[in-house]
Short mmCIF file of C-alpha atoms in Angstrom, two decimals:
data_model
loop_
_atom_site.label_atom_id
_atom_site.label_comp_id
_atom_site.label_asym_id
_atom_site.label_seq_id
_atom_site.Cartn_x
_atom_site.Cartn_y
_atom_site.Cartn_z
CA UNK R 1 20.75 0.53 -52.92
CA UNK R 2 21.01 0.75 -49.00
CA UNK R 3 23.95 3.16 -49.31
CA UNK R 4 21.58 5.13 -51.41
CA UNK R 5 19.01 5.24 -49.33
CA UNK R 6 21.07 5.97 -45.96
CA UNK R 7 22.93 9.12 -47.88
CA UNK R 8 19.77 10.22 -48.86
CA UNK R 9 17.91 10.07 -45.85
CA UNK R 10 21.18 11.82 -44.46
CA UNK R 11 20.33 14.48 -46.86
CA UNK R 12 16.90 15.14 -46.05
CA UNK R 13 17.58 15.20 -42.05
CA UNK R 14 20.50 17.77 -42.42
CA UNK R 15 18.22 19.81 -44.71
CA UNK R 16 14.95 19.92 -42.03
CA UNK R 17 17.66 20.54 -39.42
CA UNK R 18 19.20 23.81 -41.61
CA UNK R 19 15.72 24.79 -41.89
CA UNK R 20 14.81 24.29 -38.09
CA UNK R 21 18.29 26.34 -37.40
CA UNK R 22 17.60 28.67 -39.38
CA UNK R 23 14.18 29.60 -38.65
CA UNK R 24 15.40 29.29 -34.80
CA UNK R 25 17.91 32.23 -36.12
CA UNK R 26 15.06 34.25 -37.79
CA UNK R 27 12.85 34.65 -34.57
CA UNK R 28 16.10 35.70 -32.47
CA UNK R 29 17.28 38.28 -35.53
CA UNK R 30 14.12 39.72 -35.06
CA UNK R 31 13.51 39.83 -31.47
CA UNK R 32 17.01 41.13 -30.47
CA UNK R 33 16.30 44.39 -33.64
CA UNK R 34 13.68 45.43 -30.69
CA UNK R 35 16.76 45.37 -27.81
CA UNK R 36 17.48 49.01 -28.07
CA UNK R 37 13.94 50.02 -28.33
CA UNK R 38 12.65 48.53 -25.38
CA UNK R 39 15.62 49.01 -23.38
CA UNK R 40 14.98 53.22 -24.32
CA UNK R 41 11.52 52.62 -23.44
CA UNK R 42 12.06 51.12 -19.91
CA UNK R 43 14.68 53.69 -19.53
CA UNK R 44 11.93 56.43 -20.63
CA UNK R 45 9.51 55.07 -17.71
CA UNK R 46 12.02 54.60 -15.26
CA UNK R 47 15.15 56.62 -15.87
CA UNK R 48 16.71 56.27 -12.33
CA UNK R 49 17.96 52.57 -12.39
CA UNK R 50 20.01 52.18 -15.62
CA UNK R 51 21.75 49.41 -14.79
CA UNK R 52 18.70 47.82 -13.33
CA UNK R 53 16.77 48.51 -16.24
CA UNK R 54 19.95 47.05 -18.51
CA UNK R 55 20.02 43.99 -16.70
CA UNK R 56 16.59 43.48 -16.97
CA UNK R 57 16.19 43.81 -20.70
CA UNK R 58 19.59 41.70 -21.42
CA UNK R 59 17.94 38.63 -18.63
CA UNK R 60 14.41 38.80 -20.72
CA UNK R 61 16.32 38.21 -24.19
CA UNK R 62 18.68 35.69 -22.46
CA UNK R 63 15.57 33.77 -21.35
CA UNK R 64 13.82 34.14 -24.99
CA UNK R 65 16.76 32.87 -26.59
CA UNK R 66 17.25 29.57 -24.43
CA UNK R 67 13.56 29.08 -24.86
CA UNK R 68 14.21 29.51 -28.86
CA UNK R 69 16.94 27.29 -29.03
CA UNK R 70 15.17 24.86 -26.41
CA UNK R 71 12.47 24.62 -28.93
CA UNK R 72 14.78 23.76 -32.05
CA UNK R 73 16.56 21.48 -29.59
CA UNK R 74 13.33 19.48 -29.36
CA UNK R 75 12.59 19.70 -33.27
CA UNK R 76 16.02 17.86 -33.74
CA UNK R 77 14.67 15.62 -30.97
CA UNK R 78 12.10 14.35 -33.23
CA UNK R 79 13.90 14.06 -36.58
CA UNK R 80 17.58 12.56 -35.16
CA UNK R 81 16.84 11.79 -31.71
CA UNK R 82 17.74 12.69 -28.16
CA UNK R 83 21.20 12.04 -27.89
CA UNK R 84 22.20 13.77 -31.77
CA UNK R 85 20.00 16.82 -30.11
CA UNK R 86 22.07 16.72 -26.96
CA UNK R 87 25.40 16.97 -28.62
CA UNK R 88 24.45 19.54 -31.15
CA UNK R 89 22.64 22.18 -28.78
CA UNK R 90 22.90 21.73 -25.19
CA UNK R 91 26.76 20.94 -25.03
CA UNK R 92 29.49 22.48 -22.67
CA UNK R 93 30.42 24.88 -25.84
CA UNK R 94 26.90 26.01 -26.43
CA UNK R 95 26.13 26.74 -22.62
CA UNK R 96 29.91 28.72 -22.44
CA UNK R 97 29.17 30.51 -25.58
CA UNK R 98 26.29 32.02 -23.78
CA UNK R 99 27.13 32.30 -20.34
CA UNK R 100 30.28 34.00 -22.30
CA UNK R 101 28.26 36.75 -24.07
CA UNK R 102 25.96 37.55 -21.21
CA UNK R 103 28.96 38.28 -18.93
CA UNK R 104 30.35 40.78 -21.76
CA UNK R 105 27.14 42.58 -22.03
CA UNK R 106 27.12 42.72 -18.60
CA UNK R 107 30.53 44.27 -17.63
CA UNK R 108 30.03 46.34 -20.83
CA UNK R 109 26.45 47.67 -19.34
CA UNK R 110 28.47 48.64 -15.94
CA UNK R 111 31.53 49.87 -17.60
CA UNK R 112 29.52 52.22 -19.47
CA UNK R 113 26.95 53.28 -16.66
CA UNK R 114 30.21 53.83 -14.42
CA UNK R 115 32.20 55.08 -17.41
CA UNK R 116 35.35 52.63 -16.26
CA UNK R 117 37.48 52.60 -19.58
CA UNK R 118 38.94 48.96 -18.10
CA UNK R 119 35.68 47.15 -17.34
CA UNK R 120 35.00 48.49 -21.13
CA UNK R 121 37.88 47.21 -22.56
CA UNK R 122 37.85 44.05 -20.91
CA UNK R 123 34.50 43.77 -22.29
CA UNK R 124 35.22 44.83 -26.41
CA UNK R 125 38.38 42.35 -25.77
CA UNK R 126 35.88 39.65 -24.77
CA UNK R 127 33.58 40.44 -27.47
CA UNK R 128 36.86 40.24 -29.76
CA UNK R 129 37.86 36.89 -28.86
CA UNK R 130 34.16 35.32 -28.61
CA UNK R 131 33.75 35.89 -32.20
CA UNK R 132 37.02 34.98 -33.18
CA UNK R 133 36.23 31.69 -31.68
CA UNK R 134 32.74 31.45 -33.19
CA UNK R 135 34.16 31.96 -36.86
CA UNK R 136 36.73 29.62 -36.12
CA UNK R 137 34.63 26.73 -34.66
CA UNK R 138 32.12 27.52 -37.48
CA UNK R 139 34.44 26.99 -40.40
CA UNK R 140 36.35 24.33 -38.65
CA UNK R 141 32.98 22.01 -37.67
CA UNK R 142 31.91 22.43 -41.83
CA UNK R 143 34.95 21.54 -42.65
CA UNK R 144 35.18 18.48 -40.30
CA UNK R 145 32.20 16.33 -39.95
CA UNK R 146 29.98 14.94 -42.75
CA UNK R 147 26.60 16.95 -41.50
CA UNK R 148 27.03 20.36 -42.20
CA UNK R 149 24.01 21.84 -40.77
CA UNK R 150 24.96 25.42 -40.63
CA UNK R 151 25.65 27.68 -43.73
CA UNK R 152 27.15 30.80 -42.64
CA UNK R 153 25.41 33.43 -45.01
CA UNK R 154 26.58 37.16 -45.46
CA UNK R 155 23.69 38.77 -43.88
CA UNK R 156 24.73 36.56 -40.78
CA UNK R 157 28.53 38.22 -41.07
CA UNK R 158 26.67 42.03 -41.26
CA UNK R 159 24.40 41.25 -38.14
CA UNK R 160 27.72 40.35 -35.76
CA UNK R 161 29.57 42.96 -37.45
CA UNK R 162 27.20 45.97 -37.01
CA UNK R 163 26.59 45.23 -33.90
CA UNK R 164 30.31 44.51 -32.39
CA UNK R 165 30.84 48.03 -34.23
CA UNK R 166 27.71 49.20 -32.51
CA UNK R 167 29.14 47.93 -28.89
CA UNK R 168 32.57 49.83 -29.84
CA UNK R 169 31.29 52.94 -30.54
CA UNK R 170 29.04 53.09 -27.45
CA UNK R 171 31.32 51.81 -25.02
CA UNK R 172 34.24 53.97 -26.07
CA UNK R 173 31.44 56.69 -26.07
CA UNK R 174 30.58 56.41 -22.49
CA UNK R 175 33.87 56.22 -21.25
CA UNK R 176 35.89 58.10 -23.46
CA UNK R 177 33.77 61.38 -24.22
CA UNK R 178 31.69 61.13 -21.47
CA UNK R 179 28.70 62.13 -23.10
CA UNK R 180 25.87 59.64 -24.07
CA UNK R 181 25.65 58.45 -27.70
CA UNK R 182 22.28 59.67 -29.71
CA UNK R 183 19.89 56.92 -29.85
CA UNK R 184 20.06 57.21 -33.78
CA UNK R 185 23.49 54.85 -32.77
CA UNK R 186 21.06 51.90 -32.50
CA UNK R 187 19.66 52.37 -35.61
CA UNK R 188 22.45 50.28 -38.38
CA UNK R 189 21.90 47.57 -35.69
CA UNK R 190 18.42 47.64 -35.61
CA UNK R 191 18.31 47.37 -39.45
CA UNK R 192 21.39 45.34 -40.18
CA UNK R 193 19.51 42.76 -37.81
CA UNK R 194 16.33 43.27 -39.39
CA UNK R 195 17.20 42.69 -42.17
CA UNK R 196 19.08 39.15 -40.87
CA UNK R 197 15.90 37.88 -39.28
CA UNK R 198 13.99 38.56 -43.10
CA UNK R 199 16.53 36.91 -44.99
CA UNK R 200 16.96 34.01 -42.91
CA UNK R 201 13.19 33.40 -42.98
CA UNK R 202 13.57 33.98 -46.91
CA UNK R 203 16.06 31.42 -46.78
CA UNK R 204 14.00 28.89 -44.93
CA UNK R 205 10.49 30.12 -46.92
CA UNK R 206 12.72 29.22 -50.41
CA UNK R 207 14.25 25.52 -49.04
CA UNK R 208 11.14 24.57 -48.46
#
């Protein structure tokens, strides 16, 4: 009877937390479809500091997603307490994984602006190996540990995808060609990311 009861309060903690994740997931979908937009808009109003402008944009969606992620930390606060919250969100791997991406955009957003072929590279080849580790760590945490409270769901695989193909074709576009890539290149991301941020909230909307 205890068993029973522990499993299935184990059950209903790593469902709330899927849901929490999730939704957590939905808001940043969402948010980062508008990346391109505003970043042509501030471009629009101010078209003599690119980079400037770049860094800006990429530092306000940096902030919005620790402050998303902050607030799911503090949702899994209340259901599994401090320290479980602790070791699932703000861990070394967490804080890399971002510092990580932020770096790529970064040296990506130069490398382009300069059109530098290496700093571009570099940057794809960073991009490469970040998700290569995500996947891995992904599959290889479900597969490990008893809580499993991440499902990795198509539309998440067609968000990353899209938009690594998105960063590809941009980069090499810059550097390569020379010429600047029609802002119609934003739009598969835009949707393919929209369309992330509705089904994850579908997702969440349904397990309820």
């Amino acid at each position: 009877m205890e068993k029973d009861l522990v499993e299935e309060s184990r059950r209903v903690a790593e469902k709330i937390v899927k849901g929490e994740l999730r939704l957590a997931m939905a808001k940043n979908y969402l948010l980062s479809s508008t990346f391109p937009l505003v970043l042509y808009a501030l471009s629009y109003f101010d078209p003599w500091h690119p980079v400037l402008n770049f860094l800006a944009v990429l530092i306000g969606y940096f902030y919005y997603d620790i402050k998303a992620f902050a607030h799911f930390s503090r949702a899994i606060s209340r259901i599994m307490g401090k320290e479980k919250a602790k070791n699932m969100v703000i861990n070394r791997r967490n804080i890399i994984s971002l510092l990580w991406w932020e770096i790529s955009m970064i040296v990506l957003g130069v490398g382009v602006y300069y059109r530098d072929l290496s700093l571009v590279l570099i940057a794809l080849s960073s991009f490469a190996v970040y998700f290569a580790l995500v996947v891995y760590y992904l599959f290889k945490d479900n597969l490990a540990s008893e809580d499993k409270f991440f499902d990795l769901r198509y539309y998440d695989l067609l968000a990353w995808s899209v938009l690594v193909g998105t960063l590809v074709y941009i980069g090499f576009s810059y550097s390569l060609h020379m010429t600047r890539p029609p802002e119609i290149a934003w739009i598969p991301y835009t949707l393919a990311w929209v369309y992330a941020g509705y089904a994850s909230f579908m997702e969440v909307i349904e397990g309820e």
